[in-house]
Amino acid sequence: MPDRKIDFHRIKSKYWPLIKSLQTGLLVMTGLAGYMSARCPIFNLGTLLGVAASLFLSISGSTVLNMWYDRDIDSRMDRTCWRPLPAGKITPQEALWFGLILSALGIGTALGMDWLYGLIIAAGLFFDVVVYTIWLKRRTCWSIVWGGISGAMPVLAGRALALGAVDWIGIALAAAILFWIPTHILTFSMRYHRDYQAAGIPTFPSTYSFRVTRNTIAISSILAAVAMGLAAFGIGMAWGYLRLMAVLAIGLLGLALYSTIRPSEKLNFGLFKYASIFMLGSMILIVISGI
């Protein structure tokens, strides 16, 4: 019995960090919100569980494959050298098979539920692993656009599954996440710019400047808030929820704009954290309004 417990913890320490559970959970939440923006979950619990499972598996799979491919640069950064692959806790072959199996199960489940839903999920995985990570990440700082497109696929897929088609509200929700991604990633790249330089990864701060990066974050935050507001209005969200979303958006815009006037590392990291709160809070409001 003790040996089994030790084995369980060893396996957990090897595989669980590979899926970036917080990031994966947030993206799964966007997909659920996309579905629930058009379908009441009370009458579709089975489908809702299928959405959660397919998104969790496919997003986790793509994250593992990214870590498998980036294991060399992860070993050169202080922030990531502790991860299972560069730390030698798991072999590249094990990680590759783990990622492929998770991806196949996720896409297979999604296709079994609906072909359009599955196609969008597969497209998100392709953009994330092939276009963003393998092709562009080491070549250009503009790779984040394609990473943003990948991050926008879950909410678009969830909405498409509920409706049986892609509509303008789904596109607006996807655009909100696409424009939110730079706020999330660029603040991170400023905080750890030395790590990225050591790994040879081009970022906005190293390619342009910190000032240009901050201005880009401010513009991106404005576009994210506008797109989210349009989507919420199109869904028919009650005024009370719209006001709460407006408060979240004002906080995001305020921090982004203030960081361009009084830049500091503390404010930058606060904006990074708040960007996730803004997106999570917006998705929760969409979910609540759909119940």
PDB file of C-alpha atoms in Angstrom:
ATOM      1  CA  MET A   1       0.000   0.000   0.000  1.00  0.00           C
ATOM      2  CA  PRO A   2       2.741   2.557   0.795  1.00  0.00           C
ATOM      3  CA  ASP A   3       4.520   1.711  -2.481  1.00  0.00           C
ATOM      4  CA  ARG A   4       1.374   2.440  -4.480  1.00  0.00           C
ATOM      5  CA  LYS A   5       1.031   5.823  -2.786  1.00  0.00           C
ATOM      6  CA  ILE A   6       4.649   6.668  -3.574  1.00  0.00           C
ATOM      7  CA  ASP A   7       4.156   5.608  -7.198  1.00  0.00           C
ATOM      8  CA  PHE A   8       1.051   7.765  -7.459  1.00  0.00           C
ATOM      9  CA  HIS A   9       2.892  10.843  -6.235  1.00  0.00           C
ATOM     10  CA  ARG A  10       5.825  10.105  -8.522  1.00  0.00           C
ATOM     11  CA  ILE A  11       3.555   9.830 -11.552  1.00  0.00           C
ATOM     12  CA  LYS A  12       1.722  13.002 -10.522  1.00  0.00           C
ATOM     13  CA  SER A  13       4.983  14.918 -10.205  1.00  0.00           C
ATOM     14  CA  LYS A  14       6.045  13.730 -13.669  1.00  0.00           C
ATOM     15  CA  TYR A  15       2.885  14.242 -15.696  1.00  0.00           C
ATOM     16  CA  TRP A  16       0.644  16.814 -13.984  1.00  0.00           C
ATOM     17  CA  PRO A  17       3.033  19.788 -14.401  1.00  0.00           C
ATOM     18  CA  LEU A  18       3.137  19.091 -18.135  1.00  0.00           C
ATOM     19  CA  ILE A  19      -0.462  20.208 -18.676  1.00  0.00           C
ATOM     20  CA  LYS A  20      -0.212  23.645 -16.962  1.00  0.00           C
ATOM     21  CA  SER A  21      -3.432  23.045 -15.044  1.00  0.00           C
ATOM     22  CA  LEU A  22      -4.290  26.708 -14.323  1.00  0.00           C
ATOM     23  CA  GLN A  23      -3.898  27.787 -17.952  1.00  0.00           C
ATOM     24  CA  THR A  24      -5.734  24.694 -19.176  1.00  0.00           C
ATOM     25  CA  GLY A  25      -8.537  25.241 -16.671  1.00  0.00           C
ATOM     26  CA  LEU A  26      -9.022  28.837 -17.803  1.00  0.00           C
ATOM     27  CA  LEU A  27      -9.270  27.807 -21.468  1.00  0.00           C
ATOM     28  CA  VAL A  28     -11.698  25.004 -20.598  1.00  0.00           C
ATOM     29  CA  MET A  29     -13.784  27.605 -18.773  1.00  0.00           C
ATOM     30  CA  THR A  30     -13.940  29.756 -21.927  1.00  0.00           C
ATOM     31  CA  GLY A  31     -15.204  26.793 -23.928  1.00  0.00           C
ATOM     32  CA  LEU A  32     -17.889  26.019 -21.358  1.00  0.00           C
ATOM     33  CA  ALA A  33     -18.902  29.687 -21.312  1.00  0.00           C
ATOM     34  CA  GLY A  34     -19.143  29.690 -25.102  1.00  0.00           C
ATOM     35  CA  TYR A  35     -21.499  26.717 -24.996  1.00  0.00           C
ATOM     36  CA  MET A  36     -23.565  28.048 -22.112  1.00  0.00           C
ATOM     37  CA  SER A  37     -23.940  31.423 -23.810  1.00  0.00           C
ATOM     38  CA  ALA A  38     -26.407  29.703 -26.151  1.00  0.00           C
ATOM     39  CA  ARG A  39     -27.619  26.615 -24.281  1.00  0.00           C
ATOM     40  CA  CYS A  40     -28.926  26.298 -20.745  1.00  0.00           C
ATOM     41  CA  PRO A  41     -26.635  23.821 -18.933  1.00  0.00           C
ATOM     42  CA  ILE A  42     -29.422  22.450 -16.747  1.00  0.00           C
ATOM     43  CA  PHE A  43     -30.947  20.640 -19.733  1.00  0.00           C
ATOM     44  CA  ASN A  44     -27.637  19.699 -21.375  1.00  0.00           C
ATOM     45  CA  LEU A  45     -25.484  18.342 -18.558  1.00  0.00           C
ATOM     46  CA  GLY A  46     -24.248  15.354 -20.590  1.00  0.00           C
ATOM     47  CA  THR A  47     -23.083  17.553 -23.430  1.00  0.00           C
ATOM     48  CA  LEU A  48     -21.516  19.984 -20.970  1.00  0.00           C
ATOM     49  CA  LEU A  49     -19.452  17.164 -19.459  1.00  0.00           C
ATOM     50  CA  GLY A  50     -18.410  16.137 -22.960  1.00  0.00           C
ATOM     51  CA  VAL A  51     -17.275  19.684 -23.703  1.00  0.00           C
ATOM     52  CA  ALA A  52     -15.252  19.819 -20.489  1.00  0.00           C
ATOM     53  CA  ALA A  53     -13.634  16.433 -21.133  1.00  0.00           C
ATOM     54  CA  SER A  54     -12.815  17.023 -24.799  1.00  0.00           C
ATOM     55  CA  LEU A  55     -11.376  20.475 -24.125  1.00  0.00           C
ATOM     56  CA  PHE A  56      -9.367  19.339 -21.115  1.00  0.00           C
ATOM     57  CA  LEU A  57      -7.842  16.454 -23.058  1.00  0.00           C
ATOM     58  CA  SER A  58      -7.083  18.364 -26.260  1.00  0.00           C
ATOM     59  CA  ILE A  59      -5.730  21.491 -24.525  1.00  0.00           C
ATOM     60  CA  SER A  60      -3.647  19.373 -22.150  1.00  0.00           C
ATOM     61  CA  GLY A  61      -2.345  17.374 -25.106  1.00  0.00           C
ATOM     62  CA  SER A  62      -1.265  20.463 -27.016  1.00  0.00           C
ATOM     63  CA  THR A  63       0.423  21.860 -23.898  1.00  0.00           C
ATOM     64  CA  VAL A  64       2.381  18.643 -23.373  1.00  0.00           C
ATOM     65  CA  LEU A  65       3.467  18.625 -27.030  1.00  0.00           C
ATOM     66  CA  ASN A  66       4.608  22.234 -26.670  1.00  0.00           C
ATOM     67  CA  MET A  67       6.690  21.306 -23.642  1.00  0.00           C
ATOM     68  CA  TRP A  68       8.117  18.325 -25.507  1.00  0.00           C
ATOM     69  CA  TYR A  69       9.235  20.515 -28.408  1.00  0.00           C
ATOM     70  CA  ASP A  70      10.483  23.380 -26.203  1.00  0.00           C
ATOM     71  CA  ARG A  71      12.415  21.217 -23.755  1.00  0.00           C
ATOM     72  CA  ASP A  72      15.742  22.593 -25.009  1.00  0.00           C
ATOM     73  CA  ILE A  73      14.851  26.249 -24.447  1.00  0.00           C
ATOM     74  CA  ASP A  74      13.123  25.419 -21.147  1.00  0.00           C
ATOM     75  CA  SER A  75      16.440  24.060 -19.890  1.00  0.00           C
ATOM     76  CA  ARG A  76      18.081  27.456 -20.543  1.00  0.00           C
ATOM     77  CA  MET A  77      15.570  29.545 -18.572  1.00  0.00           C
ATOM     78  CA  ASP A  78      15.537  29.837 -14.781  1.00  0.00           C
ATOM     79  CA  ARG A  79      11.746  30.078 -14.853  1.00  0.00           C
ATOM     80  CA  THR A  80      11.280  26.728 -16.615  1.00  0.00           C
ATOM     81  CA  CYS A  81      14.358  24.602 -15.937  1.00  0.00           C
ATOM     82  CA  TRP A  82      12.513  22.832 -13.103  1.00  0.00           C
ATOM     83  CA  ARG A  83       9.858  21.418 -15.466  1.00  0.00           C
ATOM     84  CA  PRO A  84       9.723  17.601 -15.763  1.00  0.00           C
ATOM     85  CA  LEU A  85      11.473  17.373 -19.160  1.00  0.00           C
ATOM     86  CA  PRO A  86      14.496  19.640 -18.600  1.00  0.00           C
ATOM     87  CA  ALA A  87      14.776  18.352 -15.019  1.00  0.00           C
ATOM     88  CA  GLY A  88      14.994  14.779 -16.326  1.00  0.00           C
ATOM     89  CA  LYS A  89      11.918  13.530 -14.466  1.00  0.00           C
ATOM     90  CA  ILE A  90      10.421  12.218 -17.695  1.00  0.00           C
ATOM     91  CA  THR A  91      11.953  11.203 -21.025  1.00  0.00           C
ATOM     92  CA  PRO A  92      11.127  13.038 -24.274  1.00  0.00           C
ATOM     93  CA  GLN A  93       9.591   9.855 -25.682  1.00  0.00           C
ATOM     94  CA  GLU A  94       7.265   9.492 -22.694  1.00  0.00           C
ATOM     95  CA  ALA A  95       6.166  13.113 -22.981  1.00  0.00           C
ATOM     96  CA  LEU A  96       5.609  12.827 -26.735  1.00  0.00           C
ATOM     97  CA  TRP A  97       3.393   9.764 -26.383  1.00  0.00           C
ATOM     98  CA  PHE A  98       1.535  11.321 -23.469  1.00  0.00           C
ATOM     99  CA  GLY A  99       0.812  14.453 -25.507  1.00  0.00           C
ATOM    100  CA  LEU A 100      -0.214  12.532 -28.614  1.00  0.00           C
ATOM    101  CA  ILE A 101      -2.572  10.261 -26.668  1.00  0.00           C
ATOM    102  CA  LEU A 102      -4.235  13.161 -24.841  1.00  0.00           C
ATOM    103  CA  SER A 103      -4.595  15.114 -28.102  1.00  0.00           C
ATOM    104  CA  ALA A 104      -6.066  12.134 -29.955  1.00  0.00           C
ATOM    105  CA  LEU A 105      -8.543  11.417 -27.159  1.00  0.00           C
ATOM    106  CA  GLY A 106      -9.594  15.069 -26.975  1.00  0.00           C
ATOM    107  CA  ILE A 107     -10.072  15.574 -30.717  1.00  0.00           C
ATOM    108  CA  GLY A 108     -11.678  12.146 -31.091  1.00  0.00           C
ATOM    109  CA  THR A 109     -14.191  12.949 -28.345  1.00  0.00           C
ATOM    110  CA  ALA A 110     -14.904  16.355 -29.897  1.00  0.00           C
ATOM    111  CA  LEU A 111     -15.446  14.911 -33.388  1.00  0.00           C
ATOM    112  CA  GLY A 112     -17.722  12.259 -31.911  1.00  0.00           C
ATOM    113  CA  MET A 113     -19.876  14.978 -30.411  1.00  0.00           C
ATOM    114  CA  ASP A 114     -20.110  17.185 -33.517  1.00  0.00           C
ATOM    115  CA  TRP A 115     -17.953  17.519 -36.639  1.00  0.00           C
ATOM    116  CA  LEU A 116     -17.837  21.346 -36.588  1.00  0.00           C
ATOM    117  CA  TYR A 117     -16.970  21.412 -32.905  1.00  0.00           C
ATOM    118  CA  GLY A 118     -14.248  18.815 -33.438  1.00  0.00           C
ATOM    119  CA  LEU A 119     -12.866  20.658 -36.470  1.00  0.00           C
ATOM    120  CA  ILE A 120     -12.489  23.910 -34.519  1.00  0.00           C
ATOM    121  CA  ILE A 121     -10.806  22.088 -31.622  1.00  0.00           C
ATOM    122  CA  ALA A 122      -8.422  20.375 -34.055  1.00  0.00           C
ATOM    123  CA  ALA A 123      -7.653  23.733 -35.678  1.00  0.00           C
ATOM    124  CA  GLY A 124      -6.816  25.202 -32.277  1.00  0.00           C
ATOM    125  CA  LEU A 125      -4.380  22.378 -31.545  1.00  0.00           C
ATOM    126  CA  PHE A 126      -2.788  22.751 -35.004  1.00  0.00           C
ATOM    127  CA  PHE A 127      -2.310  26.512 -34.602  1.00  0.00           C
ATOM    128  CA  ASP A 128      -0.876  26.067 -31.107  1.00  0.00           C
ATOM    129  CA  VAL A 129       1.565  23.219 -31.719  1.00  0.00           C
ATOM    130  CA  VAL A 130       2.516  23.460 -35.395  1.00  0.00           C
ATOM    131  CA  VAL A 131       2.116  27.135 -36.328  1.00  0.00           C
ATOM    132  CA  TYR A 132       2.903  28.859 -33.030  1.00  0.00           C
ATOM    133  CA  THR A 133       5.373  26.562 -31.256  1.00  0.00           C
ATOM    134  CA  ILE A 134       7.174  24.680 -34.029  1.00  0.00           C
ATOM    135  CA  TRP A 135       7.119  27.216 -36.861  1.00  0.00           C
ATOM    136  CA  LEU A 136       7.036  30.781 -35.467  1.00  0.00           C
ATOM    137  CA  LYS A 137       7.900  30.986 -31.750  1.00  0.00           C
ATOM    138  CA  ARG A 138      11.662  30.906 -32.325  1.00  0.00           C
ATOM    139  CA  ARG A 139      11.512  33.134 -35.412  1.00  0.00           C
ATOM    140  CA  THR A 140       9.321  36.146 -34.622  1.00  0.00           C
ATOM    141  CA  CYS A 141       7.724  37.937 -31.698  1.00  0.00           C
ATOM    142  CA  TRP A 142       4.522  38.122 -33.756  1.00  0.00           C
ATOM    143  CA  SER A 143       4.007  34.429 -33.096  1.00  0.00           C
ATOM    144  CA  ILE A 144       1.761  35.511 -30.201  1.00  0.00           C
ATOM    145  CA  VAL A 145      -0.954  36.369 -32.760  1.00  0.00           C
ATOM    146  CA  TRP A 146      -1.167  32.722 -33.770  1.00  0.00           C
ATOM    147  CA  GLY A 147      -0.987  31.668 -30.157  1.00  0.00           C
ATOM    148  CA  GLY A 148      -3.919  34.011 -29.559  1.00  0.00           C
ATOM    149  CA  ILE A 149      -5.897  32.426 -32.388  1.00  0.00           C
ATOM    150  CA  SER A 150      -5.317  29.037 -30.793  1.00  0.00           C
ATOM    151  CA  GLY A 151      -6.439  30.334 -27.398  1.00  0.00           C
ATOM    152  CA  ALA A 152      -9.621  31.715 -28.974  1.00  0.00           C
ATOM    153  CA  MET A 153     -10.708  28.367 -30.412  1.00  0.00           C
ATOM    154  CA  PRO A 154     -12.277  26.824 -27.271  1.00  0.00           C
ATOM    155  CA  VAL A 155     -14.859  29.589 -26.776  1.00  0.00           C
ATOM    156  CA  LEU A 156     -15.635  29.633 -30.511  1.00  0.00           C
ATOM    157  CA  ALA A 157     -15.994  25.850 -30.507  1.00  0.00           C
ATOM    158  CA  GLY A 158     -18.295  25.851 -27.488  1.00  0.00           C
ATOM    159  CA  ARG A 159     -20.569  28.449 -29.048  1.00  0.00           C
ATOM    160  CA  ALA A 160     -20.562  26.604 -32.402  1.00  0.00           C
ATOM    161  CA  LEU A 161     -21.491  23.334 -30.695  1.00  0.00           C
ATOM    162  CA  ALA A 162     -24.471  24.983 -29.013  1.00  0.00           C
ATOM    163  CA  LEU A 163     -25.741  26.615 -32.211  1.00  0.00           C
ATOM    164  CA  GLY A 164     -24.581  24.183 -34.869  1.00  0.00           C
ATOM    165  CA  ALA A 165     -22.874  27.080 -36.688  1.00  0.00           C
ATOM    166  CA  VAL A 166     -20.412  29.928 -36.202  1.00  0.00           C
ATOM    167  CA  ASP A 167     -22.111  33.289 -35.546  1.00  0.00           C
ATOM    168  CA  TRP A 168     -20.890  36.840 -34.950  1.00  0.00           C
ATOM    169  CA  ILE A 169     -21.203  36.507 -31.183  1.00  0.00           C
ATOM    170  CA  GLY A 170     -18.879  33.511 -31.214  1.00  0.00           C
ATOM    171  CA  ILE A 171     -16.423  35.474 -33.339  1.00  0.00           C
ATOM    172  CA  ALA A 172     -16.661  38.426 -30.935  1.00  0.00           C
ATOM    173  CA  LEU A 173     -15.952  36.146 -27.959  1.00  0.00           C
ATOM    174  CA  ALA A 174     -12.996  34.657 -29.835  1.00  0.00           C
ATOM    175  CA  ALA A 175     -11.750  38.167 -30.691  1.00  0.00           C
ATOM    176  CA  ALA A 176     -11.955  39.158 -27.021  1.00  0.00           C
ATOM    177  CA  ILE A 177      -9.636  36.296 -26.112  1.00  0.00           C
ATOM    178  CA  LEU A 178      -7.397  36.950 -29.129  1.00  0.00           C
ATOM    179  CA  PHE A 179      -6.883  40.554 -27.978  1.00  0.00           C
ATOM    180  CA  TRP A 180      -6.595  39.488 -24.335  1.00  0.00           C
ATOM    181  CA  ILE A 181      -3.710  37.108 -25.097  1.00  0.00           C
ATOM    182  CA  PRO A 182      -1.153  39.925 -25.731  1.00  0.00           C
ATOM    183  CA  THR A 183      -2.004  41.509 -22.372  1.00  0.00           C
ATOM    184  CA  HIS A 184      -1.384  38.148 -20.736  1.00  0.00           C
ATOM    185  CA  ILE A 185       1.750  37.174 -22.677  1.00  0.00           C
ATOM    186  CA  LEU A 186       3.447  40.555 -23.166  1.00  0.00           C
ATOM    187  CA  THR A 187       3.334  41.432 -19.479  1.00  0.00           C
ATOM    188  CA  PHE A 188       4.887  38.028 -18.845  1.00  0.00           C
ATOM    189  CA  SER A 189       7.597  38.577 -21.474  1.00  0.00           C
ATOM    190  CA  MET A 190       8.542  41.889 -19.849  1.00  0.00           C
ATOM    191  CA  ARG A 191       8.825  40.308 -16.416  1.00  0.00           C
ATOM    192  CA  TYR A 192      11.020  37.461 -17.708  1.00  0.00           C
ATOM    193  CA  HIS A 193      12.688  39.175 -20.668  1.00  0.00           C
ATOM    194  CA  ARG A 194      16.164  38.068 -19.568  1.00  0.00           C
ATOM    195  CA  ASP A 195      15.048  34.450 -19.513  1.00  0.00           C
ATOM    196  CA  TYR A 196      13.677  34.757 -23.031  1.00  0.00           C
ATOM    197  CA  GLN A 197      16.871  36.455 -24.211  1.00  0.00           C
ATOM    198  CA  ALA A 198      18.954  33.648 -22.710  1.00  0.00           C
ATOM    199  CA  ALA A 199      16.830  31.108 -24.592  1.00  0.00           C
ATOM    200  CA  GLY A 200      17.017  33.077 -27.852  1.00  0.00           C
ATOM    201  CA  ILE A 201      13.256  33.621 -28.081  1.00  0.00           C
ATOM    202  CA  PRO A 202      12.261  36.894 -29.806  1.00  0.00           C
ATOM    203  CA  THR A 203       9.775  38.935 -27.781  1.00  0.00           C
ATOM    204  CA  PHE A 204       8.228  42.373 -28.138  1.00  0.00           C
ATOM    205  CA  PRO A 205      10.474  43.911 -25.432  1.00  0.00           C
ATOM    206  CA  SER A 206      13.647  42.574 -27.087  1.00  0.00           C
ATOM    207  CA  THR A 207      12.533  43.226 -30.676  1.00  0.00           C
ATOM    208  CA  TYR A 208      11.011  46.672 -30.183  1.00  0.00           C
ATOM    209  CA  SER A 209      11.149  48.207 -26.702  1.00  0.00           C
ATOM    210  CA  PHE A 210       9.403  48.124 -23.350  1.00  0.00           C
ATOM    211  CA  ARG A 211       7.581  51.318 -24.256  1.00  0.00           C
ATOM    212  CA  VAL A 212       6.191  49.877 -27.493  1.00  0.00           C
ATOM    213  CA  THR A 213       5.226  46.723 -25.602  1.00  0.00           C
ATOM    214  CA  ARG A 214       3.307  48.688 -22.974  1.00  0.00           C
ATOM    215  CA  ASN A 215       1.477  50.672 -25.664  1.00  0.00           C
ATOM    216  CA  THR A 216       0.616  47.428 -27.447  1.00  0.00           C
ATOM    217  CA  ILE A 217      -0.776  46.014 -24.196  1.00  0.00           C
ATOM    218  CA  ALA A 218      -2.926  49.114 -23.681  1.00  0.00           C
ATOM    219  CA  ILE A 219      -4.356  48.970 -27.209  1.00  0.00           C
ATOM    220  CA  SER A 220      -4.909  45.221 -26.967  1.00  0.00           C
ATOM    221  CA  SER A 221      -6.689  45.592 -23.622  1.00  0.00           C
ATOM    222  CA  ILE A 222      -9.059  48.200 -25.066  1.00  0.00           C
ATOM    223  CA  LEU A 223      -9.898  45.940 -28.008  1.00  0.00           C
ATOM    224  CA  ALA A 224     -10.418  42.947 -25.698  1.00  0.00           C
ATOM    225  CA  ALA A 225     -12.811  44.908 -23.477  1.00  0.00           C
ATOM    226  CA  VAL A 226     -14.779  46.228 -26.474  1.00  0.00           C
ATOM    227  CA  ALA A 227     -15.061  42.785 -28.077  1.00  0.00           C
ATOM    228  CA  MET A 228     -16.167  41.211 -24.789  1.00  0.00           C
ATOM    229  CA  GLY A 229     -18.741  43.958 -24.269  1.00  0.00           C
ATOM    230  CA  LEU A 230     -20.175  43.504 -27.777  1.00  0.00           C
ATOM    231  CA  ALA A 231     -20.433  39.751 -27.268  1.00  0.00           C
ATOM    232  CA  ALA A 232     -22.127  40.169 -23.871  1.00  0.00           C
ATOM    233  CA  PHE A 233     -24.617  42.641 -25.341  1.00  0.00           C
ATOM    234  CA  GLY A 234     -25.308  40.296 -28.266  1.00  0.00           C
ATOM    235  CA  ILE A 235     -25.946  37.392 -25.919  1.00  0.00           C
ATOM    236  CA  GLY A 236     -28.565  39.501 -24.173  1.00  0.00           C
ATOM    237  CA  MET A 237     -26.822  39.624 -20.824  1.00  0.00           C
ATOM    238  CA  ALA A 238     -28.857  41.396 -18.144  1.00  0.00           C
ATOM    239  CA  TRP A 239     -27.859  44.959 -17.284  1.00  0.00           C
ATOM    240  CA  GLY A 240     -26.722  43.960 -13.835  1.00  0.00           C
ATOM    241  CA  TYR A 241     -24.191  41.500 -15.255  1.00  0.00           C
ATOM    242  CA  LEU A 242     -23.172  43.987 -17.949  1.00  0.00           C
ATOM    243  CA  ARG A 243     -22.362  46.520 -15.263  1.00  0.00           C
ATOM    244  CA  LEU A 244     -20.199  44.003 -13.437  1.00  0.00           C
ATOM    245  CA  MET A 245     -18.395  43.207 -16.674  1.00  0.00           C
ATOM    246  CA  ALA A 246     -17.906  46.933 -17.249  1.00  0.00           C
ATOM    247  CA  VAL A 247     -16.264  47.209 -13.824  1.00  0.00           C
ATOM    248  CA  LEU A 248     -13.889  44.364 -14.738  1.00  0.00           C
ATOM    249  CA  ALA A 249     -13.102  46.039 -18.065  1.00  0.00           C
ATOM    250  CA  ILE A 250     -12.470  49.430 -16.435  1.00  0.00           C
ATOM    251  CA  GLY A 251     -10.005  47.795 -14.063  1.00  0.00           C
ATOM    252  CA  LEU A 252      -8.158  46.193 -16.987  1.00  0.00           C
ATOM    253  CA  LEU A 253      -8.073  49.401 -19.010  1.00  0.00           C
ATOM    254  CA  GLY A 254      -7.037  51.469 -16.010  1.00  0.00           C
ATOM    255  CA  LEU A 255      -4.091  49.230 -15.177  1.00  0.00           C
ATOM    256  CA  ALA A 256      -3.012  48.990 -18.826  1.00  0.00           C
ATOM    257  CA  LEU A 257      -3.128  52.732 -19.391  1.00  0.00           C
ATOM    258  CA  TYR A 258      -1.517  53.582 -16.053  1.00  0.00           C
ATOM    259  CA  SER A 259       1.340  51.183 -16.831  1.00  0.00           C
ATOM    260  CA  THR A 260       2.179  53.300 -19.876  1.00  0.00           C
ATOM    261  CA  ILE A 261       2.332  56.442 -17.731  1.00  0.00           C
ATOM    262  CA  ARG A 262       3.993  55.089 -14.584  1.00  0.00           C
ATOM    263  CA  PRO A 263       5.679  51.847 -15.634  1.00  0.00           C
ATOM    264  CA  SER A 264       7.018  49.574 -12.926  1.00  0.00           C
ATOM    265  CA  GLU A 265       7.740  45.896 -12.518  1.00  0.00           C
ATOM    266  CA  LYS A 266       5.189  45.633  -9.711  1.00  0.00           C
ATOM    267  CA  LEU A 267       2.440  47.240 -11.802  1.00  0.00           C
ATOM    268  CA  ASN A 268       3.355  45.080 -14.785  1.00  0.00           C
ATOM    269  CA  PHE A 269       3.001  41.899 -12.752  1.00  0.00           C
ATOM    270  CA  GLY A 270      -0.254  43.191 -11.277  1.00  0.00           C
ATOM    271  CA  LEU A 271      -1.584  43.711 -14.792  1.00  0.00           C
ATOM    272  CA  PHE A 272      -0.520  40.169 -15.717  1.00  0.00           C
ATOM    273  CA  LYS A 273      -2.482  38.772 -12.768  1.00  0.00           C
ATOM    274  CA  TYR A 274      -5.496  41.012 -13.309  1.00  0.00           C
ATOM    275  CA  ALA A 275      -5.735  40.061 -16.996  1.00  0.00           C
ATOM    276  CA  SER A 276      -6.523  36.494 -15.930  1.00  0.00           C
ATOM    277  CA  ILE A 277      -9.031  37.737 -13.359  1.00  0.00           C
ATOM    278  CA  PHE A 278     -10.735  39.831 -16.048  1.00  0.00           C
ATOM    279  CA  MET A 279     -11.082  36.892 -18.415  1.00  0.00           C
ATOM    280  CA  LEU A 280     -12.151  34.425 -15.729  1.00  0.00           C
ATOM    281  CA  GLY A 281     -14.649  36.907 -14.290  1.00  0.00           C
ATOM    282  CA  SER A 282     -16.110  37.655 -17.731  1.00  0.00           C
ATOM    283  CA  MET A 283     -16.529  33.939 -18.464  1.00  0.00           C
ATOM    284  CA  ILE A 284     -18.191  33.348 -15.076  1.00  0.00           C
ATOM    285  CA  LEU A 285     -20.657  36.164 -15.780  1.00  0.00           C
ATOM    286  CA  ILE A 286     -21.487  34.615 -19.159  1.00  0.00           C
ATOM    287  CA  VAL A 287     -22.009  31.234 -17.493  1.00  0.00           C
ATOM    288  CA  ILE A 288     -24.223  32.677 -14.752  1.00  0.00           C
ATOM    289  CA  SER A 289     -26.303  34.629 -17.251  1.00  0.00           C
ATOM    290  CA  GLY A 290     -26.853  31.447 -19.258  1.00  0.00           C
ATOM    291  CA  ILE A 291     -28.242  29.430 -16.349  1.00  0.00           C
TER     292      ILE A 291
END
